[in-house]
C-alpha atoms as one frame of an Amber mdcrd trajectory, in Angstrom:
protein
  26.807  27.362  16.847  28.238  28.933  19.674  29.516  27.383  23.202  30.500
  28.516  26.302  33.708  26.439  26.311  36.121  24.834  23.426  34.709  23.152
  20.374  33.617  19.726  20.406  36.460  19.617  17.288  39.492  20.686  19.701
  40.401  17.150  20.504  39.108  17.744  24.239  36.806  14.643  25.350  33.843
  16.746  25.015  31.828  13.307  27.048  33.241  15.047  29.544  32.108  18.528
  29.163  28.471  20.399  30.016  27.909  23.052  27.360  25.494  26.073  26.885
  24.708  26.184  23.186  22.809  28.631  21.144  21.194  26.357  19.281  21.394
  26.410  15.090  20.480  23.119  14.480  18.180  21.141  12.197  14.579  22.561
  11.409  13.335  19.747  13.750  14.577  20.604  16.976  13.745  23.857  16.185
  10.091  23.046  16.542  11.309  21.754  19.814  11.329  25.248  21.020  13.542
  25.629  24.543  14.318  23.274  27.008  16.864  21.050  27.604  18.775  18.767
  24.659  20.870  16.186  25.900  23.516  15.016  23.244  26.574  12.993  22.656
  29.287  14.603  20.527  29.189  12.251  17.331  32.776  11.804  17.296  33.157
  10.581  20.662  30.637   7.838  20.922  30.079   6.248  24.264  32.489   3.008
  24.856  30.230   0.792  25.202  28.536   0.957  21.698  31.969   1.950  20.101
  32.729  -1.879  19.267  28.792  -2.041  17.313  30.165   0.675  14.596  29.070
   0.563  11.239  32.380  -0.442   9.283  33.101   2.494   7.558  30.338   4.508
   9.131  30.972   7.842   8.617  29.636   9.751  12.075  28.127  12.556  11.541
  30.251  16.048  12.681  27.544  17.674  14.638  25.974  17.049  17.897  23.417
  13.922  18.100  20.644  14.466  20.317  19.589  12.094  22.273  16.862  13.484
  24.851  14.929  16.540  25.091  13.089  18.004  27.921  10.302  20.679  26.764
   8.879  23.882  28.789   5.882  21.845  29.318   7.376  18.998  30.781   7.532
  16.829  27.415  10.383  14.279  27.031  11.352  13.653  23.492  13.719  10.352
  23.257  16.085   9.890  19.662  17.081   6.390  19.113  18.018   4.634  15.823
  16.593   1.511  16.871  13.161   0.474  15.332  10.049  -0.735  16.386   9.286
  -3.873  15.070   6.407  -5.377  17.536   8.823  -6.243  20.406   7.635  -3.681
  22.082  10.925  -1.584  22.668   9.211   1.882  22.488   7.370   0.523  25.842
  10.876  -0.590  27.333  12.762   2.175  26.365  10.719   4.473  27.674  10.132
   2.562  30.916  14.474   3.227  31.012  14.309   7.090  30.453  11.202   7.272
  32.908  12.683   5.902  35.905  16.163   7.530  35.439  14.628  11.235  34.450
  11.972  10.729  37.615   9.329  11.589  35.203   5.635   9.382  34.774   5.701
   7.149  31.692   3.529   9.043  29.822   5.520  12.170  29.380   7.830  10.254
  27.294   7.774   9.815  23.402  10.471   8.260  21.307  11.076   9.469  17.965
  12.935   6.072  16.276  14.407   4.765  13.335  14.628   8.267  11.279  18.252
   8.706   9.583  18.031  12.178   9.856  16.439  12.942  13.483  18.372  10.139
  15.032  21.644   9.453  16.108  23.448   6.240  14.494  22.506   2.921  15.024
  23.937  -0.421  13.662  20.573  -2.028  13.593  17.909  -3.792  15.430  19.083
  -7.052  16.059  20.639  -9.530  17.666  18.538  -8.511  21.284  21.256  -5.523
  21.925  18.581  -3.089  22.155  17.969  -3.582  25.866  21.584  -4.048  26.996
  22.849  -1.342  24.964  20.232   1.318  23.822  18.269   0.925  27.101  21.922
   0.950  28.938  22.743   4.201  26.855  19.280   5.815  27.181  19.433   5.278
  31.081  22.837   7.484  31.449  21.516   9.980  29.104  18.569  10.638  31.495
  20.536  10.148  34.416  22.753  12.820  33.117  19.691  15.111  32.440  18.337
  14.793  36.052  21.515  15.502  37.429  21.902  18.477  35.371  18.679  19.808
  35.907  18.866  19.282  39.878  22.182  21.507  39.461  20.118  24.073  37.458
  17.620  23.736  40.312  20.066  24.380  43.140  21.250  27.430  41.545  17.611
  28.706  41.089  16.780  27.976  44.429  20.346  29.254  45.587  20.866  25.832
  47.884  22.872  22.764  47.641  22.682  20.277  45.220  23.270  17.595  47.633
  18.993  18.035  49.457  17.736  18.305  46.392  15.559  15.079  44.983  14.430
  14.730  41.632  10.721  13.317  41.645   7.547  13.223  38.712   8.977  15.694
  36.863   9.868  18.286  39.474  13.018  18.888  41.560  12.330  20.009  45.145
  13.728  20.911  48.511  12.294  18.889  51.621  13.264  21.445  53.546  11.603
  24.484  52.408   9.157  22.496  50.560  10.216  24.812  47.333   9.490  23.042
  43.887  10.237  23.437  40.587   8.884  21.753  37.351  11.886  20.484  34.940
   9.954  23.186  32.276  10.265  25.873  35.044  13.784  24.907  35.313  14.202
  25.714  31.643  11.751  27.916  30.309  13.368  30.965  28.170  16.296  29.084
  27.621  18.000  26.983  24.630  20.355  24.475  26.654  21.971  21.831  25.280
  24.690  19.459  27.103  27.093  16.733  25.960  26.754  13.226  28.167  29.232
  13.577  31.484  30.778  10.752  32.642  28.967   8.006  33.481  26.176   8.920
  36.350  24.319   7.166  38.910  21.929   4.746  37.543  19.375   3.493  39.422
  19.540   0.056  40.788  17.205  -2.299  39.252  16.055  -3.301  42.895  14.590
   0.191  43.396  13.109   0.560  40.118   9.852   1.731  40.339   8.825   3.046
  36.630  11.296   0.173  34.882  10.506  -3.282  36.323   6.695  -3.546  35.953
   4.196  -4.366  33.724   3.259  -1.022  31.621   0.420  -1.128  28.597   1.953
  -0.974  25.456   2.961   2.611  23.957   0.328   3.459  21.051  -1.593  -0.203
  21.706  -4.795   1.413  20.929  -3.428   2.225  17.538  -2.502  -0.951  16.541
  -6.165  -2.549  18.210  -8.049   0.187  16.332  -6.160   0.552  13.250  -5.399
   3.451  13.519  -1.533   3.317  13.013   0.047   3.358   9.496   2.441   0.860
   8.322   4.316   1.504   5.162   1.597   0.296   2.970  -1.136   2.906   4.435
   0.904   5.826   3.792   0.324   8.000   0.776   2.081  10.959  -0.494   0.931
  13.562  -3.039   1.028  12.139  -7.140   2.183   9.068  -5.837   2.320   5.697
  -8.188   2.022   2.128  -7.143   5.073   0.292  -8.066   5.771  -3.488  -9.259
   8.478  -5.274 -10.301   8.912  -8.040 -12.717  10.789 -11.106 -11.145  12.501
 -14.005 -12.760  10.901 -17.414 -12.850  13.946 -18.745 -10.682  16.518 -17.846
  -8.743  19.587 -16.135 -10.016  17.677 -15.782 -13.841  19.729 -13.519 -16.506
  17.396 -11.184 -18.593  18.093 -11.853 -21.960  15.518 -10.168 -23.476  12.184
  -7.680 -22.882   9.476  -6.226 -24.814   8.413  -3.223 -23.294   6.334  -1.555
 -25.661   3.053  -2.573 -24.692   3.231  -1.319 -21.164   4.966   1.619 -22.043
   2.013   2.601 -24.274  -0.723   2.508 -21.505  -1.939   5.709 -19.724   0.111
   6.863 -16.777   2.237   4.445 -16.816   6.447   4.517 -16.037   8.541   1.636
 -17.153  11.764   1.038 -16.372  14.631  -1.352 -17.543  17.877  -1.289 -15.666
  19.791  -3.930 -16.363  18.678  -7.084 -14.634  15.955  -4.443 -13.457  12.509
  -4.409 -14.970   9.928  -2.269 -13.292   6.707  -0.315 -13.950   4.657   2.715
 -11.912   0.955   3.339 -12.302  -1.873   5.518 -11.531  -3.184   3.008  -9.156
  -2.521  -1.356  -8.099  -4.570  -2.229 -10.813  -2.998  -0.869 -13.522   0.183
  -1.453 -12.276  -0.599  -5.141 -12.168  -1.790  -5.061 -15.644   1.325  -2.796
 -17.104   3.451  -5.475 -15.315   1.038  -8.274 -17.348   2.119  -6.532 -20.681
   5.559  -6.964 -20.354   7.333  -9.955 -21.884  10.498 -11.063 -20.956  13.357
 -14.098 -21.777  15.430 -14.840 -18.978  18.120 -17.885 -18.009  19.133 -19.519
 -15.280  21.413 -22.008 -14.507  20.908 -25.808 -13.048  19.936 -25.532  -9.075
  19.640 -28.250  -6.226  16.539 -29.221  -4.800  15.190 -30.649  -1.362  16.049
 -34.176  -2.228  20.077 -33.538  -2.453  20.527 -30.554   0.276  22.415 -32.878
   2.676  24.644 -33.998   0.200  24.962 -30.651  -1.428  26.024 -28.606   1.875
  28.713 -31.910   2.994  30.117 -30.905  -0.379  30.180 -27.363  -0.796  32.251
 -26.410   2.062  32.870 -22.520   0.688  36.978 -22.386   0.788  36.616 -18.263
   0.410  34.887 -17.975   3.875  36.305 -18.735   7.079  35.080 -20.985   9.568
  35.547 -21.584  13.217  37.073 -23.715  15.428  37.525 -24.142  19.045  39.337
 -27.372  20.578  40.546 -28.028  24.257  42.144 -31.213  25.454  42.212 -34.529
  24.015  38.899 -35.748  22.109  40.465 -39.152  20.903  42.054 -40.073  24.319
  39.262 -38.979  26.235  36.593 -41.019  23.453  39.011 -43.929  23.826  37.996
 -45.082  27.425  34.339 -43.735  27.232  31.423 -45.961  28.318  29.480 -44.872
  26.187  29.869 -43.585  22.392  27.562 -41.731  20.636  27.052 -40.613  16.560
  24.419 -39.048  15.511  23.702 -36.236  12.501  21.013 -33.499  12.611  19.276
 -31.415   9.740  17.604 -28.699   9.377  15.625 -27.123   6.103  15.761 -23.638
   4.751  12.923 -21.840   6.482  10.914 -18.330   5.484  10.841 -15.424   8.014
   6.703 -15.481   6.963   6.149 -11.482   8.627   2.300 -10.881   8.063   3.469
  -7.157   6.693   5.552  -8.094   3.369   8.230  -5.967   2.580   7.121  -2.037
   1.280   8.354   0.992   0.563   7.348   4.623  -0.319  10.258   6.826  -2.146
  10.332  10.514  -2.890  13.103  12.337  -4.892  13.078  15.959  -4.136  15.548
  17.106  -6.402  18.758  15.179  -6.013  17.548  14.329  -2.448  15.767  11.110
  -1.450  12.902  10.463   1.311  12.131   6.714   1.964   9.321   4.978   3.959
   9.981   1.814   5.038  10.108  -1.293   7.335  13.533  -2.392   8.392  15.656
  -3.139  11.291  18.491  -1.314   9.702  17.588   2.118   8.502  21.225   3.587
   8.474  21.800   0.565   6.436  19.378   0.950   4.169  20.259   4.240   3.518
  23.868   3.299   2.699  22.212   0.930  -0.036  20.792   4.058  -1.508  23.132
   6.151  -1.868  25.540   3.745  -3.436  22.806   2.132  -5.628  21.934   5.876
  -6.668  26.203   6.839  -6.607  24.530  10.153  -3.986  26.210  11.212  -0.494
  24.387   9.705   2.382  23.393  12.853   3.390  21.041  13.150   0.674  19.333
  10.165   1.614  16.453   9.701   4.278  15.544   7.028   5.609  12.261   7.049
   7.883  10.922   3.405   9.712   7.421   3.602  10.727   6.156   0.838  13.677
   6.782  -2.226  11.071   4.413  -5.153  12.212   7.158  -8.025  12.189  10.827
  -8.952  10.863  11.847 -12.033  12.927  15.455 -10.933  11.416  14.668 -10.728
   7.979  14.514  -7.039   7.274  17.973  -6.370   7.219  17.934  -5.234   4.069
  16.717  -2.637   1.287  15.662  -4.250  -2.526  11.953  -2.726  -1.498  13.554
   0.617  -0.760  15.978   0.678  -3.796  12.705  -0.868  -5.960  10.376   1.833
  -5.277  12.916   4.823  -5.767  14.441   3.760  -8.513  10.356   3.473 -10.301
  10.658   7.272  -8.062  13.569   8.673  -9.908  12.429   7.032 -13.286   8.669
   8.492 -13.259   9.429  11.667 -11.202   6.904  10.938  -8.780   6.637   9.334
  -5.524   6.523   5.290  -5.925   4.645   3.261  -3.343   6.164  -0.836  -3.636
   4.271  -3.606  -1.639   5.515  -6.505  -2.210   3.276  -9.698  -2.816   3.054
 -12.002  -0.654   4.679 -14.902  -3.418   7.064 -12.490  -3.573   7.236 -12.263
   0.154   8.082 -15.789   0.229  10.600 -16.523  -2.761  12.800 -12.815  -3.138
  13.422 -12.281   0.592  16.020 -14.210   2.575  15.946 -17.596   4.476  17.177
 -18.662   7.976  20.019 -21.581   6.782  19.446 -24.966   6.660  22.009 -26.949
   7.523  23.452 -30.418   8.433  25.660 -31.019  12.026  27.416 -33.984  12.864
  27.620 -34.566  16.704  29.809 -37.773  18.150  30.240 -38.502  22.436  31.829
 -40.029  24.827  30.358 -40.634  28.128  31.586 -41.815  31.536  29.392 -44.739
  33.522  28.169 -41.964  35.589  26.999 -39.879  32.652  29.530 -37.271  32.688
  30.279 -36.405  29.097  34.236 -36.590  28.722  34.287 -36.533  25.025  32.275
 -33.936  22.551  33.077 -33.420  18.568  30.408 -31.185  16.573  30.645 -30.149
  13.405  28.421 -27.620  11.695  27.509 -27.126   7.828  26.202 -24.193   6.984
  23.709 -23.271   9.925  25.814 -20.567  11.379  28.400 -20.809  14.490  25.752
 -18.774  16.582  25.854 -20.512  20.111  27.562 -23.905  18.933  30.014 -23.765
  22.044  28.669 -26.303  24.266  27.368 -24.437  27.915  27.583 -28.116  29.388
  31.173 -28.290  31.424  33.026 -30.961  28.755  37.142 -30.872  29.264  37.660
 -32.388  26.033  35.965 -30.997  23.169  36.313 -30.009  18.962  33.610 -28.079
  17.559  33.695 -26.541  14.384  31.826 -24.009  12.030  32.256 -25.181   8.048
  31.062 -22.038   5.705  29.024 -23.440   2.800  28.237 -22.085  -0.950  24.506
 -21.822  -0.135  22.342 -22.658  -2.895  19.534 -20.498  -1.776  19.863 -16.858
  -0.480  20.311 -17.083   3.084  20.930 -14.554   6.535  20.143 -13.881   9.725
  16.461 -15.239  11.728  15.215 -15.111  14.978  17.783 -16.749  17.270  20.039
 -16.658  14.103  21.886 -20.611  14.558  21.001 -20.811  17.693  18.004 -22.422
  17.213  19.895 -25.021  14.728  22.890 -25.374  17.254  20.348 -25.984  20.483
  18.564 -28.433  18.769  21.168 -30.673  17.500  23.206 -30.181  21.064  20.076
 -30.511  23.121  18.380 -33.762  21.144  21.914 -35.260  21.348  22.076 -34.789
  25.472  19.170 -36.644  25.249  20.252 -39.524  23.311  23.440 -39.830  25.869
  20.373 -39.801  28.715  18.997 -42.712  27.465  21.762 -44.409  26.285  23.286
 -43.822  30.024  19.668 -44.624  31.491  20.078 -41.676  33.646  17.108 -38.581
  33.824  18.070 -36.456  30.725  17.613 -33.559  33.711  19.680 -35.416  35.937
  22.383 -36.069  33.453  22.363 -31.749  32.333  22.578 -30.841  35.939  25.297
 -33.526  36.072  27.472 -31.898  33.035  25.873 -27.927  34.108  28.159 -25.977
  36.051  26.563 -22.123  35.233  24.901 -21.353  38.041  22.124 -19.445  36.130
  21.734 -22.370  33.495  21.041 -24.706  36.389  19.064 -22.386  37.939  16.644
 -22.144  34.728  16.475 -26.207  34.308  15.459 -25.720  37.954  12.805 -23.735
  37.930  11.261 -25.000  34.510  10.888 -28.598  35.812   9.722 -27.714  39.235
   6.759 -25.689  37.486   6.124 -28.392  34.991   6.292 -31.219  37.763   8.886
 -32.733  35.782   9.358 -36.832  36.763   6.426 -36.787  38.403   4.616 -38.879
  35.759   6.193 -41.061  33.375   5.619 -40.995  29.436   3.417 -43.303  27.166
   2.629 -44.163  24.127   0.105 -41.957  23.469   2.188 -38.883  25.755   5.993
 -37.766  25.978   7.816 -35.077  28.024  10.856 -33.422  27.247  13.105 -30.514
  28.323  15.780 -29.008  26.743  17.904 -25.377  27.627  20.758 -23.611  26.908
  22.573 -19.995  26.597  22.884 -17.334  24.088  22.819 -14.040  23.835  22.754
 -12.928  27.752  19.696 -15.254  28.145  19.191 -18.863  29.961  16.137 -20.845
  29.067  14.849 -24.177  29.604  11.602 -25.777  28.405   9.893 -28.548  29.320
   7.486 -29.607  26.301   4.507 -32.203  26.210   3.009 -33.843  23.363  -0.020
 -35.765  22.933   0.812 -38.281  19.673  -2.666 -38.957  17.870  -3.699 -41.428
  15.145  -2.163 -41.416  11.835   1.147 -39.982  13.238  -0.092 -36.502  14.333
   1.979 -34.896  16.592   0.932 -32.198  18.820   2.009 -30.063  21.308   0.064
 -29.483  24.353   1.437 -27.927  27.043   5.015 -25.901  27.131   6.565 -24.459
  30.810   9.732 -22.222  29.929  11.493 -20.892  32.426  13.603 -17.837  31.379
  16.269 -15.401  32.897  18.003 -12.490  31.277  19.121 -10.569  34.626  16.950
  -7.526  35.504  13.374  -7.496  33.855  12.198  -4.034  32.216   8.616  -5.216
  31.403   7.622  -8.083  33.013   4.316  -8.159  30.434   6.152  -7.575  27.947
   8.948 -10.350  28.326   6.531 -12.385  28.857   4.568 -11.666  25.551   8.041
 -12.406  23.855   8.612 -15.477  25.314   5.203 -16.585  24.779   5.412 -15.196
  21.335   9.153 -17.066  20.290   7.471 -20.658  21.584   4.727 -20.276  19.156
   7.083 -19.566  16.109   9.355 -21.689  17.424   6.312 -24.363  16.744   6.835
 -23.786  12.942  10.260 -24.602  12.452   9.899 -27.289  15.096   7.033 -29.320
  13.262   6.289 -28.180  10.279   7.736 -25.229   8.272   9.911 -25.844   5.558
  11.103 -24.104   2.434  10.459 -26.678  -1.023  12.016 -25.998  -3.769  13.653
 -27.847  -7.145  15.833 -25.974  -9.845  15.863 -22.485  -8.765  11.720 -22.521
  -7.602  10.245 -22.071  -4.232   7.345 -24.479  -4.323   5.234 -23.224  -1.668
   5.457 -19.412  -1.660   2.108 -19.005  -0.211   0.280 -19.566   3.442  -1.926
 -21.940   1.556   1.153 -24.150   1.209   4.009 -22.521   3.620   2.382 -24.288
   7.347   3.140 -21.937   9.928   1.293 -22.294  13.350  -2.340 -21.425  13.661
  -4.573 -20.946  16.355  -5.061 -24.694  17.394  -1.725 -25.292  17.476  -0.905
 -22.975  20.435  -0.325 -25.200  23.874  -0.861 -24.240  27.086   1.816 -21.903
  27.465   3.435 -21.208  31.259   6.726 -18.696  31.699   8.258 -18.431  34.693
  10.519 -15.491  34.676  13.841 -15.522  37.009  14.070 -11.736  37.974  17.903
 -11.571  38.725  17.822  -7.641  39.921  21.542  -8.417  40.566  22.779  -8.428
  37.093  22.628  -6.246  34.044  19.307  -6.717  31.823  19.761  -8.731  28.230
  17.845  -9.011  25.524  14.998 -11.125  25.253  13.862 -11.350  21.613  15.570
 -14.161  20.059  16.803 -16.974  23.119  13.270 -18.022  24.640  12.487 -19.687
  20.376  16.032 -22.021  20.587  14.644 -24.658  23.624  11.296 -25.626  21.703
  11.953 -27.902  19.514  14.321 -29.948  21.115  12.381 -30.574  24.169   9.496
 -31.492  21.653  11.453 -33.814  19.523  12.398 -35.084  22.800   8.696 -35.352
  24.105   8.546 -37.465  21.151  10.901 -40.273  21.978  10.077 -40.145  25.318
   6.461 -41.021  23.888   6.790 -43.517  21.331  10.910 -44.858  20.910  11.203
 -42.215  17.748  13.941 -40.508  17.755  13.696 -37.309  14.976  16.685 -35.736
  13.817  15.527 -33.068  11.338  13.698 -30.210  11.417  11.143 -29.787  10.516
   9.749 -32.986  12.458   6.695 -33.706  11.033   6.928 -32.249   7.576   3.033
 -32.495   6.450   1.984 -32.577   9.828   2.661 -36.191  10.459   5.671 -38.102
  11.763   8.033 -39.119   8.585   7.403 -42.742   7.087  10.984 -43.010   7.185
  11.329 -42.159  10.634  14.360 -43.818  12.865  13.434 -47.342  13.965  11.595
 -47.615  17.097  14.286 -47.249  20.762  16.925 -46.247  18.215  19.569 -43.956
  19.752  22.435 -44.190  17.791  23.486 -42.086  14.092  21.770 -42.205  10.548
């Protein structure tokens, strides 16, 4: 590789730099043919995403490619972040279409490919907006800038008249025009990212800031598009593993030899690893059949003692957190009111309707894998070390995966299937069952939190403890304006294998915090929205609360027996929300929700649709965990690993669903996939009480779909 200019090794920031390359680079963007290629040099990554590195990530010593600009007007967009149906490869798109000046439809993102793409920590935690969509804006900022330069020169003019507009630069003028292809046609011309550019202002987006269809919907309508389980490769074998018949099981012993004997069939035993390959599913599933195996494990907890079990199994090896300002005990001293109360919730199951899959391929020491996860660079890091192979030798590709909810951070499909790869020398297809699905993946934490008040006449709450078990510290700091407050994150030895879920502990945190507020309303007799506007001082909190009860007519007609209303809100992750929830309570203790008004704000929107789709989408799961969902299990077995027996909601569960979006064109976009799930079930289990006196305190709150025989005493508000 050549350049007009030093190295991007000199020590020079290169971010700074515009070069001319001959290009020499991967067969890919060879294909490309000439244009433009806008890259970052790898060892100088942008500041903003410096912070989200991989630990010991090592960056890759070439130039990463972000953005290319064809002779036929073509954008090709690089990002390591993966599509997972939240409809990012509309967003992003929408970003590099209004900065480039270029119509939607011209753009195509390759994502989520270790080896096309430039490194990304993962998809999660709703960074992809304010970070990739942040990035991919100044990359084709910077490629509209450079190609109005190019222009100017063409055109012999200043750079200063020129405007960049659907895909052409032109001179008003002389009326001259030239196509970004014209600009670049005959030429191989790559550039590093300048300083930062000109971006756009959100209130003069034009492409970014409105509804656009979804990129590829047709696909997905028509079936068209191929998740990991449709794709096939040349010789390939079905895979299947053989699992335990508990959690953390010891194989003591395994008689292969009547699988081994059947046609076309691979077996492997690796350890704690038993696996087999086959011509085809069925006789996979019967070589797995043949096998017989002796396995351990030791005594486990069950449903009945996970309270009890997570109070006592505060994990001393793991760190907690802790955050205390002024005095609790004065301040709880001379409260009028006092308040205890404890919250639960159970273990839940991500539930995607695409179970985990992969497709490996060993090409001589090298290794291609298929498969859907919101960490590909991760996953690729598990295979090399599980295979003891550089990371360079390892692919990892993500097609569109239908769902993840945050539990596909990991790999065990990927290092499944290629270790049945390496074993039978073909390429191994793994789809895991949906049992499997349910018991072998991860679950969001359950958890137990202890919350205790103190309250001033007026309602202003002087006095706040909280302590959390096990849930996660994700968005336990209190957004309500409290002087005096302790709260505290206690790391637990889970009994069940645990990580992150949609909202992560938010949606534990909110709905302990938010179902507490409420008790302090009533026990105050104030408005529970009275008494948060009371305790709110974040503008853009209040202005959420606002805007959710003036849609829902909130006060405007009181509850009954037979029908509650409740609201609950909070912060996290660059989002506000509030909800206002009402539920119609039916004979025999059914509880259901009928109508739910969320009111949302996450500064600038991209995609109006599309936020609202997610928002829309996060209420509806958030119905599960609210109501219903619940992982059972006793001695080291999940009880109901199927849909049969796991309730998540169906179609006549959905309410009436309103979302008011506040646009704030004034501030920097957020993410939007997790925060509209967390205000849900609060409000609901607040709806309740409001209805009928009942005040819920665990989640799920009608396990079985009615309310709990052992439910709190009717007008209770005070602790278990």
């Amino acid at each position: 590789m050549s350049a007009q200019g030093p190295s991007p090794t000199s020590g020079q920031d290169v971010t700074r730099l515009a070069y001319r390359f001959t290009l020499d680079r991967r067969a890919f963007f060879q294909v490309l043919g000439s244009g433009l290629l806008v890259c970052a040099a790898a060892q100088m990554p942008l500041a903003r995403e410096r912070s989200f590195r991989e630990g010991d990530e090592e960056l890759p010593t070439d130039i990463s490619a972000w953005l290319h600009i064809g002779e036929s007007g073509a954008v090709t967009v690089f990002t390591g972040k993966a599509e997972m149906g939240q409809n990012i490869r509309t967003s992003l798109a929408q970003h590099v279409a209004e900065e480039l000046r270029v119509p939607l439809a011209t753009v195509r993102l390759v994502m989520a490919d270790t080896q096309l793409t430039p490194y990304d920590m993962g998809t999660f935690g709703s960074r992809t907006t304010p970070t990739m969509g942040l990035r991919l804006r100044t990359v084709a900022a910077s490629a509209r800038s450079l190609l109005v330069e190019m222009a100017a020169r063409r055109m012999n003019t200043a750079s200063a008249g020129l405007v960049a507009e659907n895909g052409r630069v032109s001179d008003p003028k002389t009326a001259r025009s030239l196509s970004y292809g014209e600009i670049t046609r005959g030429q191989q011309i790559a550039a590093t990212i300048p300083d930062d550019p000109e971006l756009t202002p959100a209130a003069q987006w034009r492409v970014a800031g409105s509804a656009a269809p979804k990129v590829d919907g047709r696909d997905f309508v028509t079936g068209a598009h191929q998740y990991t389980s449709d794709l096939s490769r040349p010789g390939m074998l079905r895979g299947k593993v053989l699992r335990p018949p508990a959690w953390h099981g010891e194989l003591v012993s395994c008689d292969l030899g009547a699988a081994q004997k059947m046609p076309g069939v691979s077996v492997v035993r690796d350890g704690n690893f038993i696996g087999v390959a086959a011509p085809d599913e069925h006789s996979a599933a019967a070589a797995l059949q043949a096998l017989t195996a002796r396995w351990t494990a030791p005594p486990q907890p069950g449903n009945g003692e996970l309270v009890e079990y997570l109070r006592k199994n505060v994990d001393p090896s793991e760190e907690g957190e802790r955050h205390q300002t002024g005095s609790v005990a004065q301040s709880m001293a001379i409260a009028e009111h006092k308040l205890a109360a404890t919250y639960t919730v159970q273990y839940i199951a991500h539930a995607p309707l695409e179970p985990r899959a992969a497709l490996a391929e060993w090409a001589g020491d090298r290794l291609t894998v298929w498969t859907g996860t919101q960490r590909p660079f991760a996953v690729r890091d598990e295979l090399a070390e599980a295979f003891r192979i550089p990371r360079a030798q390892v692919r990892v590709i993500v097609p569109d995966t239908g769902s993840a909810y945050g539990g596909k951070h990991t790999g065990e499909a990927a290092v499944e299937a290629a270790r049945l790869a390496k074993a039978a020398g073909h390429p191994v297809k793994l789809v895991w069952t949906r049992e499997e699905e349910f018991t072998w993946a991860y679950f969001r934490p359950a958890g137990v939190i202890d919350v205790k008040s103190g309250t001033s006449k007026e309602g202003k709450v002087v006095a706040w403890e909280y302590d959390n078990y096990n849930s996660g510290p994700a968005a336990m700091g209190t957004p309500y304006d409290i002087a005096h407050q302790r709260i505290e994150f206690h790391p637990v030895r889970s009994p069940l294998r645990q990580g992150s879920y949609r909202s992560l502990a938010a949606a534990a945190n909110h709905f302990a915090r938010e179902s507490h507020m409420d008790e302090i309303a009533h026990a105050a007799g104030i408005d529970p929205l009275e008494l948060r506007l009371t305790n709110i001082a974040d503008p853009r909190l209040r202005a959420v609360f606002a805007a959710a009860a003036e849609r829902f007519a909130w006060g405007k007609e009181p509850s009954s027996p037979e029908r509650g209303f409740g609201l609950a809100g909070g912060f996290e992750k660059g989002g506000h929300v509030a909800a206002c929830v009402e539920v119609h309570l039916e004979p025999a203790g059914k509880v259901r929700i009928t109508r739910v008004v969320e009111a949302f704000e996450c500064g600038a929107v991209v995609n109006p649709e599309g936020l609202r789709n997610q928002i829309a989408g996060a209420i509806v799961q958030g119905i599960g965990g609210a109501l219903f969902e619940a992982v059972e299990f006793e001695n080291g077995r999940m009880l109901n690993p199927r849909f049969s027996q796991y309730r998540v909601p169906r179609f006549a569960d959905v309410p009436e669903i309103e979302v008011v979006l506040v646009d704030r064109k004034d501030l920097p976009s957020a993410g939007a996939g997790e925060t509209p799930l967390v205000a849900l079930a609060p409000a609901a289990g607040n709806a309740i009480f409001r209805a009928n006196g009942i005040r819920l305190r665990s989640l799920p709150m009608t396990p079985g779909g009615r309310l709990p025989a052992g439910a709190n005493s009717r007008n209770s508000a005070g602790g278990r």
